[in-house]
Coordinates of C-alpha atoms in Angstrom, one line a residue:
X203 CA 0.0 0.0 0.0
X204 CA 1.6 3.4 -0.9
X205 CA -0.5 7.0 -0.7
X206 CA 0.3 10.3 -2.1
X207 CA -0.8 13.4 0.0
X208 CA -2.0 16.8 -1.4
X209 CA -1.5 15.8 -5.3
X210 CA -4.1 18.1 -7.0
X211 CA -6.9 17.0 -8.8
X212 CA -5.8 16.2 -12.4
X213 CA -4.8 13.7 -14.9
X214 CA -1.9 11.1 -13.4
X215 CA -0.7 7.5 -14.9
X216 CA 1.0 5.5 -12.2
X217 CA 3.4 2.4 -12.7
X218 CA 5.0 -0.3 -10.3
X219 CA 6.7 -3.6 -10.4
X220 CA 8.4 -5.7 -8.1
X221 CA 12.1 -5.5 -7.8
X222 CA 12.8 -9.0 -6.8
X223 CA 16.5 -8.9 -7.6
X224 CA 16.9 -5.8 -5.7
X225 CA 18.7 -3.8 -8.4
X226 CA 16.4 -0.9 -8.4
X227 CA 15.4 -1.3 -12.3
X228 CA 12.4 -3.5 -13.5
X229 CA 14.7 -6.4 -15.9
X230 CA 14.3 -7.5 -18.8
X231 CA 15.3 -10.4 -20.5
X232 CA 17.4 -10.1 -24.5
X233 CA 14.0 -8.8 -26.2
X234 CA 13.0 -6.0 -23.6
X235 CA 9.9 -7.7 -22.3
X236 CA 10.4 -7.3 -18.5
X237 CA 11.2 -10.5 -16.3
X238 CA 9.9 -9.1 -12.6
X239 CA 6.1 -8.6 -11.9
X240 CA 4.8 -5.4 -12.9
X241 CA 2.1 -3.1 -14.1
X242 CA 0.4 0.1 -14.9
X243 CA -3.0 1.8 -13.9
X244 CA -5.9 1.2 -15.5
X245 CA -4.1 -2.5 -16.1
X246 CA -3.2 -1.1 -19.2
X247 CA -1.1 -3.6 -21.7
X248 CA 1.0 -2.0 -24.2
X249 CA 1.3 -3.4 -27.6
X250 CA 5.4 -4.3 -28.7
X251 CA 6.3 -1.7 -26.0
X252 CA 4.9 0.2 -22.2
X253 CA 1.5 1.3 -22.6
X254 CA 1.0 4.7 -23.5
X255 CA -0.3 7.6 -20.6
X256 CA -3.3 7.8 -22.8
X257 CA -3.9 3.9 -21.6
X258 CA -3.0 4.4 -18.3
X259 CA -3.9 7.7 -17.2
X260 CA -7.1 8.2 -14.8
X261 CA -8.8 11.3 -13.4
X262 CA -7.8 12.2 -10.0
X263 CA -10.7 13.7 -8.2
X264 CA -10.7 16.4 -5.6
X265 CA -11.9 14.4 -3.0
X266 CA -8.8 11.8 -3.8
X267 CA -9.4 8.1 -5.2
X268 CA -8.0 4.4 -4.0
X269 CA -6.6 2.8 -7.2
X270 CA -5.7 -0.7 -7.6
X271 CA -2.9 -2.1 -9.7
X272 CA -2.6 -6.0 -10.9
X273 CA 1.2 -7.2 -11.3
X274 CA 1.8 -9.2 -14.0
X275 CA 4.7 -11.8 -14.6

């Protein structure tokens, strides 16, 4: 669980994986496609690639929001 004080009310995309190897990036294996858990909000997918803020973005109200994002292997 992680929360963000006082962000105003707006457009935001968040991201997150797991870092299991501890080496503060998200890997990837010889092709790019990432080897630790991740994901984006909106469980957006990208196609050959991250998924675009467009995909991923969600209105923040002003009253705040709970958002929750799906890792995927």
């Amino acid at each position: 669980r992680l929360t963000f004080r006082d962000l105003e009310p707006g457009d935001y995309a968040v991201s997150a994986f797991h870092d299991q190897d501890g080496n503060g990036t998200l890997s990837a294996n010889l092709i790019g496609m990432p080897i630790e858990p991740w994901g984006m909000s909106n469980d957006a997918v990208g196609n050959y690639g991250p998924p675009s803020f467009e995909q991923s973005r969600f209105k923040l109200p002003a009253g705040g929001a709970a958002l929750t994002i799906t890792l995927r292997s």
